[in-house]
Amino acid sequence: MLKNKTVVIGVSGGVAVYKALDVVSRLKKLGANVRVIMTKSATEFVTPLSFQSLSQNYVVYDMFEEPKTWDVEHISLAKAADVFLIAPATANVIGKMANGIADDMLTTTVMATKGKVLIAPAMNTNMYENPIVQRNISTLKELGYEFVEPESGRLACGDIGKGKLATPEDIVNQVVKLLTKEKDLSGKSIIVTAGPTMESIDPVRYITNRSSGKMGYSIASEAISRGADVTLISGPTNINPPQNLKKLIRIETAQEMYDAVINNMDENQVIIKSAAVADYKPKNYSNKKIKKTNDDLFIELDRNKDIAYEIGKVKNDKILVGFAAETNDLIENAKGKVKKKNFDFIVANDLTKEGAGFGVDTNIVKIVDKDGNITEYPKMKKEEVANVILDKVKLLLER
Ligand code: PMT
């Protein structure tokens, strides 16, 4: 199944190192070429010889040892990696990677790779929950690194909580998924709108909403890894855009988003409107900061253009996907929007549910199509929701 694929496994030092042996063995059985890099501390737990025997390749752990081949070891391994797995990944290695530190064979090689990187953390619960570690994990996620979540349970130190290395089975499944992801959207061109819009009141104040851009950026990222040419039109966000976008257009206002969508519409077959667009903007922009007085302040608002509605009128055979963020009457409102805006389908998120909607890494959605069919989904990561949406888009493109 994984013939001609190379998985480089970076093993860092923790009690869970012994489980990485099982990971190597499973990947070998699936036909992968497995190369192992160990940190110095990993070799204190399990000898390189064990990994060498199972991977049937010599193990690299010393930056300065006599080279086994003529080429620069860390660069040749970095280039060879179809997937670079780090299991177990300690807080130390995660911290170094998130902060650009490359001071041993593992961290220099991973920094030089262009392959997909999958990180399987394992550490004590308090360390895992430490905001510094969490911040480092978020930084890496935003940069496109993937993670296999650690499990909860009794840890080697006796504590109970999250931090146990994921099972070798789960880790290998994730590697297989990354290696066998089909480029089933190759040749397709997609616009994704993401994030909030921002409507200025004066030079210091503005109206916006709570959209982080996570949902839209996940759709863009998954579409790219499935081979699509993606134009991302994004409102202001704090997250890094995915790599390999065809175009990234940053906008602030709803009018700017409208212009960007219209200007790029012709060359795209699909438009996914996951942005949270402000329906209103201040009628009058004040060039000077509005001064505080003793009176109440009333700001008159004008309607913004409804971008989806405008596209819906002229979309012809393009596929138009909407989102609905609702606090009540989810399905009724979603159905109304599908009809009014001529969406092929709408992804409705119920903002009252924990783990759904703005800011979080997960979503709970119901998809309503233009024939009135409703499909409900459980709580899923936004990447998974993105793939559900893209699967549906793919079916429509095939029709
Ligand atoms: O960014 P995250 O933090 O990950 O959160 C994700 C999300 C909750 C923002 C996203 O999943 C979502 O639901 N986005 C749409 C929110 C929204 O604006 O819903 P709406 O019901 O107001 O609009 C319906 C549809 O019309 C949307 O596709 C919207 O992009 C579009 N619209 C709305 C107003 C407008 N003036 N122009 C539009 O095109």
Short mmCIF file of C-alpha atoms and ligand atoms in Angstrom, two decimals:
data_model
loop_
_atom_site.label_atom_id
_atom_site.label_comp_id
_atom_site.label_asym_id
_atom_site.label_seq_id
_atom_site.Cartn_x
_atom_site.Cartn_y
_atom_site.Cartn_z
CA MET A 1 0.00 0.00 0.00
CA LEU A 2 2.83 2.43 0.80
CA LYS A 3 5.28 1.10 -1.78
CA ASN A 4 7.63 3.84 -3.05
CA LYS A 5 6.73 6.07 -0.10
CA THR A 6 9.33 7.20 2.41
CA VAL A 7 8.35 7.96 5.97
CA VAL A 8 11.04 9.63 8.05
CA ILE A 9 10.34 9.14 11.75
CA GLY A 10 11.84 11.58 14.22
CA VAL A 11 11.96 9.98 17.66
CA SER A 12 12.46 12.30 20.62
CA GLY A 13 13.16 11.29 24.21
CA GLY A 14 10.31 10.09 26.39
CA VAL A 15 9.01 6.89 27.92
CA ALA A 16 6.78 6.40 24.87
CA VAL A 17 9.80 5.81 22.60
CA TYR A 18 9.17 2.05 22.78
CA LYS A 19 5.80 2.57 21.07
CA ALA A 20 7.57 4.13 18.08
CA LEU A 21 9.08 0.68 17.43
CA ASP A 22 5.58 -0.62 16.79
CA VAL A 23 4.90 2.33 14.46
CA VAL A 24 8.06 1.50 12.45
CA SER A 25 7.10 -2.15 12.25
CA ARG A 26 3.53 -1.39 11.08
CA LEU A 27 4.76 1.03 8.40
CA LYS A 28 7.28 -1.53 7.16
CA LYS A 29 4.51 -4.11 6.89
CA LEU A 30 2.58 -1.64 4.70
CA GLY A 31 5.56 -1.45 2.36
CA ALA A 32 6.96 1.99 3.29
CA ASN A 33 10.63 2.82 3.25
CA VAL A 34 11.20 3.91 6.87
CA ARG A 35 14.11 6.08 7.99
CA VAL A 36 14.60 6.89 11.66
CA ILE A 37 16.26 9.90 13.24
CA MET A 38 16.64 9.82 17.03
CA THR A 39 17.49 12.63 19.40
CA LYS A 40 20.29 11.99 21.86
CA SER A 41 17.82 11.58 24.73
CA ALA A 42 15.66 9.12 22.74
CA THR A 43 18.70 6.82 22.55
CA GLU A 44 18.72 6.71 26.36
CA PHE A 45 15.33 4.94 26.29
CA VAL A 46 15.74 2.55 23.36
CA THR A 47 18.90 1.77 21.41
CA PRO A 48 19.26 2.84 17.76
CA LEU A 49 19.92 -0.83 16.99
CA SER A 50 16.27 -1.74 17.74
CA PHE A 51 15.04 0.89 15.27
CA GLN A 52 17.70 -0.15 12.77
CA SER A 53 16.60 -3.79 12.90
CA LEU A 54 12.91 -2.96 12.44
CA SER A 55 13.37 -0.27 9.78
CA GLN A 56 16.13 -2.20 7.97
CA ASN A 57 17.92 1.12 7.56
CA TYR A 58 20.72 2.66 9.57
CA VAL A 59 19.52 5.12 12.18
CA VAL A 60 20.72 8.71 12.32
CA TYR A 61 21.22 10.37 15.69
CA ASP A 62 24.53 12.18 15.62
CA MET A 63 24.91 15.40 13.61
CA PHE A 64 28.66 14.99 13.39
CA GLU A 65 29.22 11.28 12.89
CA GLU A 66 31.09 10.06 9.83
CA PRO A 67 28.58 10.28 6.92
CA LYS A 68 27.29 6.94 5.57
CA THR A 69 26.71 8.40 2.10
CA TRP A 70 28.30 11.21 0.11
CA ASP A 71 25.33 13.59 0.48
CA VAL A 72 24.42 15.95 3.34
CA GLU A 73 22.45 13.63 5.58
CA HIS A 74 19.82 15.98 6.97
CA ILE A 75 19.08 17.47 3.55
CA SER A 76 18.84 14.12 1.77
CA LEU A 77 16.51 12.74 4.45
CA ALA A 78 14.43 15.94 4.39
CA LYS A 79 14.05 15.59 0.62
CA ALA A 80 13.26 11.89 0.79
CA ALA A 81 10.38 12.31 3.27
CA ASP A 82 6.91 11.97 1.78
CA VAL A 83 5.74 12.22 5.37
CA PHE A 84 7.90 13.30 8.28
CA LEU A 85 6.43 11.83 11.45
CA ILE A 86 7.62 12.88 14.89
CA ALA A 87 6.62 10.27 17.46
CA PRO A 88 6.87 10.73 20.34
CA ALA A 89 7.22 14.51 20.14
CA THR A 90 8.33 16.03 23.43
CA ALA A 91 7.49 19.57 24.60
CA ASN A 92 11.14 20.39 23.89
CA VAL A 93 11.04 19.34 20.23
CA ILE A 94 7.66 20.99 19.67
CA GLY A 95 9.01 24.19 21.25
CA LYS A 96 12.13 24.17 19.08
CA MET A 97 10.14 23.59 15.89
CA ALA A 98 7.63 26.33 16.69
CA ASN A 99 10.45 28.79 17.31
CA GLY A 100 12.74 27.95 14.43
CA ILE A 101 15.47 26.28 16.47
CA ALA A 102 17.42 23.61 14.62
CA ASP A 103 20.24 22.30 16.80
CA ASP A 104 20.25 18.54 16.26
CA MET A 105 19.67 16.05 13.49
CA LEU A 106 15.92 15.80 14.04
CA THR A 107 15.15 19.53 14.17
CA THR A 108 17.50 20.44 11.29
CA THR A 109 16.00 17.74 9.07
CA VAL A 110 12.38 18.62 9.81
CA MET A 111 13.12 22.27 9.13
CA ALA A 112 14.48 21.37 5.70
CA THR A 113 11.62 19.10 4.64
CA LYS A 114 8.93 20.02 2.15
CA GLY A 115 6.97 16.86 2.91
CA LYS A 116 3.92 16.77 5.19
CA VAL A 117 4.85 16.83 8.85
CA LEU A 118 2.80 14.88 11.37
CA ILE A 119 3.46 15.36 15.07
CA ALA A 120 2.39 12.93 17.78
CA PRO A 121 2.98 14.62 21.15
CA ALA A 122 3.58 12.67 24.37
CA MET A 123 4.29 14.28 27.72
CA ASN A 124 3.01 14.84 31.23
CA THR A 125 -0.49 16.39 31.40
CA ASN A 126 0.63 19.57 33.13
CA MET A 127 3.31 20.06 30.52
CA TYR A 128 0.82 19.39 27.72
CA GLU A 129 -1.66 21.86 29.16
CA ASN A 130 0.99 24.50 29.80
CA PRO A 131 0.02 27.60 27.77
CA ILE A 132 3.52 27.80 26.31
CA VAL A 133 3.23 24.27 24.87
CA GLN A 134 -0.32 24.99 23.69
CA ARG A 135 0.83 28.19 22.02
CA ASN A 136 3.65 26.31 20.27
CA ILE A 137 1.17 23.66 19.07
CA SER A 138 -1.18 26.36 17.74
CA THR A 139 1.70 28.09 15.94
CA LEU A 140 2.65 24.83 14.23
CA LYS A 141 -0.97 24.02 13.34
CA GLU A 142 -1.40 27.44 11.78
CA LEU A 143 1.72 26.81 9.71
CA GLY A 144 0.14 23.63 8.32
CA TYR A 145 1.80 21.00 10.55
CA GLU A 146 -0.58 18.18 11.41
CA PHE A 147 -1.04 16.55 14.80
CA VAL A 148 -2.19 13.20 16.13
CA GLU A 149 -3.86 14.16 19.40
CA PRO A 150 -2.45 12.49 22.51
CA GLU A 151 -4.80 10.30 24.51
CA SER A 152 -6.00 10.64 28.08
CA GLY A 153 -5.17 8.02 30.68
CA ARG A 154 -2.60 7.01 33.30
CA LEU A 155 0.77 8.46 32.37
CA ALA A 156 4.21 7.02 33.14
CA CYS A 157 4.65 9.50 36.00
CA GLY A 158 1.43 8.22 37.66
CA ASP A 159 -0.65 11.31 36.80
CA ILE A 160 -3.94 10.81 35.03
CA GLY A 161 -4.81 13.11 32.14
CA LYS A 162 -4.11 14.00 28.53
CA GLY A 163 -0.59 13.41 27.24
CA LYS A 164 -0.30 9.69 26.38
CA LEU A 165 1.09 9.06 22.92
CA ALA A 166 -1.73 8.13 20.49
CA THR A 167 -1.86 4.42 19.73
CA PRO A 168 0.52 3.14 17.01
CA GLU A 169 -2.59 2.13 15.06
CA ASP A 170 -3.98 5.70 15.09
CA ILE A 171 -0.61 7.19 14.21
CA VAL A 172 -0.13 4.81 11.27
CA ASN A 173 -3.69 5.46 10.06
CA GLN A 174 -2.95 9.19 9.95
CA VAL A 175 0.28 8.59 8.04
CA VAL A 176 -1.57 6.40 5.54
CA LYS A 177 -4.25 9.07 5.15
CA LEU A 178 -1.63 11.71 4.40
CA LEU A 179 0.15 9.48 1.91
CA THR A 180 -2.89 8.30 0.05
CA LYS A 181 -4.86 11.53 -0.05
CA GLU A 182 -6.30 11.65 -3.53
CA LYS A 183 -5.78 14.72 -5.69
CA ASP A 184 -9.44 14.41 -6.60
CA LEU A 185 -9.96 18.15 -7.11
CA SER A 186 -7.02 18.62 -9.41
CA GLY A 187 -7.84 20.98 -12.28
CA LYS A 188 -10.74 22.53 -10.32
CA SER A 189 -10.64 26.20 -9.36
CA ILE A 190 -12.25 27.39 -6.17
CA ILE A 191 -12.77 30.74 -4.46
CA VAL A 192 -13.02 30.56 -0.69
CA THR A 193 -14.04 33.62 1.32
CA ALA A 194 -13.02 33.58 4.98
CA GLY A 195 -12.91 35.58 8.17
CA PRO A 196 -14.82 38.68 9.14
CA THR A 197 -15.19 42.01 7.37
CA MET A 198 -14.34 45.26 9.11
CA GLU A 199 -16.31 48.48 8.62
CA SER A 200 -14.67 51.65 9.90
CA ILE A 201 -16.54 54.24 11.94
CA ASP A 202 -13.58 56.60 12.34
CA PRO A 203 -9.78 56.16 12.18
CA VAL A 204 -9.75 54.15 15.42
CA ARG A 205 -13.09 52.33 15.61
CA TYR A 206 -14.79 49.75 13.46
CA ILE A 207 -17.63 47.23 13.33
CA THR A 208 -16.68 43.58 12.91
CA ASN A 209 -17.67 40.10 14.13
CA ARG A 210 -16.15 37.09 15.88
CA SER A 211 -15.06 35.09 12.81
CA SER A 212 -11.48 33.85 13.21
CA GLY A 213 -11.17 32.59 9.63
CA LYS A 214 -10.47 29.03 10.84
CA MET A 215 -13.38 27.46 8.93
CA GLY A 216 -12.55 29.18 5.63
CA TYR A 217 -8.80 28.62 5.95
CA SER A 218 -9.43 24.90 6.63
CA ILE A 219 -11.50 24.66 3.45
CA ALA A 220 -8.79 26.42 1.47
CA SER A 221 -6.07 24.21 2.92
CA GLU A 222 -7.93 20.92 2.36
CA ALA A 223 -8.89 21.96 -1.18
CA ILE A 224 -5.22 22.66 -1.97
CA SER A 225 -4.14 19.29 -0.62
CA ARG A 226 -6.81 17.68 -2.82
CA GLY A 227 -5.25 19.38 -5.85
CA ALA A 228 -7.54 22.41 -6.41
CA ASP A 229 -6.37 25.87 -7.45
CA VAL A 230 -7.57 28.04 -4.61
CA THR A 231 -8.13 31.78 -4.43
CA LEU A 232 -8.57 32.80 -0.80
CA ILE A 233 -10.33 36.10 -0.19
CA SER A 234 -9.82 36.87 3.45
CA GLY A 235 -10.91 39.46 5.95
CA PRO A 236 -8.51 40.36 8.79
CA THR A 237 -7.45 37.27 10.76
CA ASN A 238 -4.60 36.26 13.05
CA ILE A 239 -3.94 32.94 11.36
CA ASN A 240 -1.43 32.10 8.69
CA PRO A 241 -2.82 31.36 5.24
CA PRO A 242 -2.20 27.89 3.80
CA GLN A 243 0.78 27.40 1.52
CA ASN A 244 0.45 26.97 -2.24
CA LEU A 245 -2.59 29.21 -2.74
CA LYS A 246 -3.14 30.33 -6.31
CA LYS A 247 -4.03 33.80 -4.99
CA LEU A 248 -4.44 35.39 -1.58
CA ILE A 249 -6.52 38.57 -1.60
CA ARG A 250 -6.74 40.39 1.69
CA ILE A 251 -9.70 42.69 2.15
CA GLU A 252 -11.25 44.67 4.99
CA THR A 253 -14.74 45.76 3.99
CA ALA A 254 -17.72 43.93 2.54
CA GLN A 255 -17.46 46.14 -0.56
CA GLU A 256 -13.81 45.06 -1.04
CA MET A 257 -14.82 41.42 -0.63
CA TYR A 258 -17.59 41.90 -3.19
CA ASP A 259 -15.14 43.46 -5.69
CA ALA A 260 -12.60 40.66 -5.15
CA VAL A 261 -15.20 37.92 -5.66
CA ILE A 262 -16.67 39.55 -8.77
CA ASN A 263 -13.22 40.18 -10.30
CA ASN A 264 -12.18 36.54 -9.81
CA MET A 265 -15.47 34.82 -10.50
CA ASP A 266 -15.01 34.13 -14.21
CA GLU A 267 -11.91 32.00 -13.74
CA ASN A 268 -13.39 29.86 -10.94
CA GLN A 269 -15.91 27.02 -11.01
CA VAL A 270 -16.78 27.00 -7.32
CA ILE A 271 -17.38 29.77 -4.76
CA ILE A 272 -17.51 28.85 -1.08
CA LYS A 273 -18.74 31.72 1.06
CA SER A 274 -17.58 30.92 4.55
CA ALA A 275 -16.81 34.54 5.44
CA ALA A 276 -18.95 36.32 8.00
CA VAL A 277 -19.80 39.47 6.07
CA ALA A 278 -21.10 42.56 7.85
CA ASP A 279 -24.64 43.27 6.71
CA TYR A 280 -24.30 46.94 7.64
CA LYS A 281 -21.66 49.67 7.55
CA PRO A 282 -21.63 53.14 9.10
CA LYS A 283 -23.46 55.56 6.82
CA ASN A 284 -20.90 58.29 7.40
CA TYR A 285 -17.21 57.69 8.02
CA SER A 286 -15.64 60.35 10.24
CA ASN A 287 -12.12 61.34 9.12
CA LYS A 288 -11.39 62.47 12.65
CA LYS A 289 -11.74 60.44 15.85
CA ILE A 290 -15.26 60.97 17.17
CA LYS A 291 -15.03 62.81 20.47
CA LYS A 292 -16.84 61.68 23.58
CA THR A 293 -19.65 64.02 24.73
CA ASN A 294 -22.19 63.78 27.53
CA ASP A 295 -24.87 62.71 25.06
CA ASP A 296 -25.64 59.24 23.72
CA LEU A 297 -24.17 58.53 20.32
CA PHE A 298 -26.21 57.14 17.44
CA ILE A 299 -24.45 55.64 14.47
CA GLU A 300 -26.58 55.37 11.39
CA LEU A 301 -25.94 52.22 9.39
CA ASP A 302 -26.32 51.54 5.69
CA ARG A 303 -26.94 48.12 4.15
CA ASN A 304 -23.91 46.42 2.63
CA LYS A 305 -24.30 44.54 -0.63
CA ASP A 306 -25.22 40.91 -0.06
CA ILE A 307 -22.35 39.32 -1.96
CA ALA A 308 -23.81 35.81 -2.11
CA TYR A 309 -27.18 37.14 -3.31
CA GLU A 310 -25.51 39.14 -6.09
CA ILE A 311 -23.46 36.12 -7.21
CA GLY A 312 -26.49 33.86 -6.95
CA LYS A 313 -28.25 35.97 -9.59
CA VAL A 314 -25.48 35.52 -12.19
CA LYS A 315 -23.81 32.26 -11.23
CA ASN A 316 -25.12 30.12 -14.13
CA ASP A 317 -23.54 26.68 -13.75
CA LYS A 318 -21.00 27.70 -11.10
CA ILE A 319 -21.33 26.01 -7.74
CA LEU A 320 -22.18 28.38 -4.91
CA VAL A 321 -21.89 27.19 -1.33
CA GLY A 322 -23.08 29.31 1.58
CA PHE A 323 -22.78 29.21 5.33
CA ALA A 324 -25.42 30.16 7.86
CA ALA A 325 -24.47 31.09 11.40
CA GLU A 326 -27.64 30.99 13.44
CA THR A 327 -28.71 31.25 17.06
CA ASN A 328 -32.30 30.10 16.41
CA ASP A 329 -34.50 28.40 13.79
CA LEU A 330 -31.39 26.94 12.16
CA ILE A 331 -33.00 24.83 9.46
CA GLU A 332 -35.78 27.25 8.62
CA ASN A 333 -33.32 30.13 8.23
CA ALA A 334 -30.86 27.97 6.29
CA LYS A 335 -33.59 26.85 3.87
CA GLY A 336 -34.63 30.49 3.35
CA LYS A 337 -31.06 31.50 2.53
CA VAL A 338 -30.54 28.61 0.07
CA LYS A 339 -33.58 29.80 -1.85
CA LYS A 340 -32.99 33.53 -1.64
CA LYS A 341 -29.27 33.43 -2.52
CA ASN A 342 -29.47 30.53 -5.02
CA PHE A 343 -26.95 28.39 -3.07
CA ASP A 344 -26.38 24.81 -4.26
CA PHE A 345 -26.15 23.99 -0.59
CA ILE A 346 -25.63 25.74 2.70
CA VAL A 347 -23.62 24.72 5.74
CA ALA A 348 -25.59 25.71 8.81
CA ASN A 349 -23.83 26.06 12.15
CA ASP A 350 -25.78 26.39 15.35
CA LEU A 351 -23.97 29.06 17.35
CA THR A 352 -25.65 27.99 20.59
CA LYS A 353 -23.81 24.64 20.60
CA GLU A 354 -20.46 24.29 22.33
CA GLY A 355 -17.77 23.45 19.79
CA ALA A 356 -19.61 25.05 16.86
CA GLY A 357 -19.17 28.29 14.93
CA PHE A 358 -16.82 31.17 15.70
CA GLY A 359 -13.24 30.84 16.89
CA VAL A 360 -13.14 27.14 17.85
CA ASP A 361 -11.26 24.35 16.05
CA THR A 362 -14.40 22.22 15.65
CA ASN A 363 -17.82 22.71 14.14
CA ILE A 364 -21.24 21.06 14.32
CA VAL A 365 -23.05 21.48 11.05
CA LYS A 366 -26.14 20.51 9.13
CA ILE A 367 -26.01 20.71 5.36
CA VAL A 368 -29.18 21.77 3.57
CA ASP A 369 -29.23 21.47 -0.21
CA LYS A 370 -31.44 23.22 -2.74
CA ASP A 371 -33.78 20.22 -2.94
CA GLY A 372 -34.42 20.52 0.80
CA ASN A 373 -32.34 17.47 1.80
CA ILE A 374 -30.81 17.85 5.25
CA THR A 375 -27.72 15.95 6.42
CA GLU A 376 -26.62 16.22 10.04
CA TYR A 377 -23.02 15.77 11.18
CA PRO A 378 -21.54 15.23 14.63
CA LYS A 379 -18.94 17.53 16.15
CA MET A 380 -15.90 17.37 13.84
CA LYS A 381 -12.62 19.21 13.39
CA LYS A 382 -12.96 22.09 10.94
CA GLU A 383 -10.61 20.21 8.54
CA GLU A 384 -13.07 17.29 8.57
CA VAL A 385 -16.04 19.59 7.96
CA ALA A 386 -14.03 21.10 5.09
CA ASN A 387 -13.64 17.66 3.51
CA VAL A 388 -17.35 16.89 3.86
CA ILE A 389 -18.08 20.16 2.02
CA LEU A 390 -15.47 19.41 -0.66
CA ASP A 391 -16.83 15.87 -1.15
CA LYS A 392 -20.23 17.41 -1.85
CA VAL A 393 -18.73 20.00 -4.20
CA LYS A 394 -16.91 17.20 -6.05
CA LEU A 395 -20.17 15.30 -6.59
CA LEU A 396 -21.82 18.43 -7.97
CA LEU A 397 -18.88 19.07 -10.30
CA GLU A 398 -19.17 15.52 -11.65
CA ARG A 399 -22.83 15.95 -12.53
O1 PMT B 1 -14.22 31.89 11.03
P1 PMT B 1 -14.55 30.92 12.15
O2 PMT B 1 -14.20 31.47 13.51
O3 PMT B 1 -13.96 29.57 11.90
O4 PMT B 1 -16.13 30.71 12.19
C1 PMT B 1 -16.78 30.13 11.11
C2 PMT B 1 -18.10 30.86 10.76
C3 PMT B 1 -19.07 30.68 11.90
C4 PMT B 1 -17.85 32.35 10.53
C5 PMT B 1 -18.61 30.27 9.42
O5 PMT B 1 -18.73 28.92 9.56
C6 PMT B 1 -19.96 30.86 9.03
O6 PMT B 1 -21.00 30.43 9.45
N1 PMT B 1 -19.89 31.89 8.13
C7 PMT B 1 -21.04 32.61 7.66
C8 PMT B 1 -21.56 33.51 8.73
C9 PMT B 1 -22.61 34.43 8.19
O7 PMT B 1 -22.29 35.54 7.83
O8 PMT B 1 -23.77 33.92 8.04
P2 PMT B 1 -25.03 34.75 7.44
O9 PMT B 1 -26.16 33.92 7.80
O10 PMT B 1 -24.99 36.16 7.92
O11 PMT B 1 -24.81 34.78 5.87
C10 PMT B 1 -25.25 33.73 5.02
C11 PMT B 1 -24.33 33.61 3.82
O12 PMT B 1 -24.38 34.81 3.03
C12 PMT B 1 -22.88 33.37 4.17
O13 PMT B 1 -22.36 32.44 3.24
C13 PMT B 1 -22.24 34.74 4.01
O14 PMT B 1 -20.86 34.64 3.59
C14 PMT B 1 -23.09 35.36 2.89
N2 PMT B 1 -23.21 36.85 3.00
C15 PMT B 1 -23.80 37.41 4.08
C16 PMT B 1 -23.94 38.78 4.14
C17 PMT B 1 -23.46 39.57 3.08
N3 PMT B 1 -23.57 40.90 3.11
N4 PMT B 1 -22.89 38.99 2.01
C18 PMT B 1 -22.76 37.64 1.96
O15 PMT B 1 -22.23 37.09 0.99
#
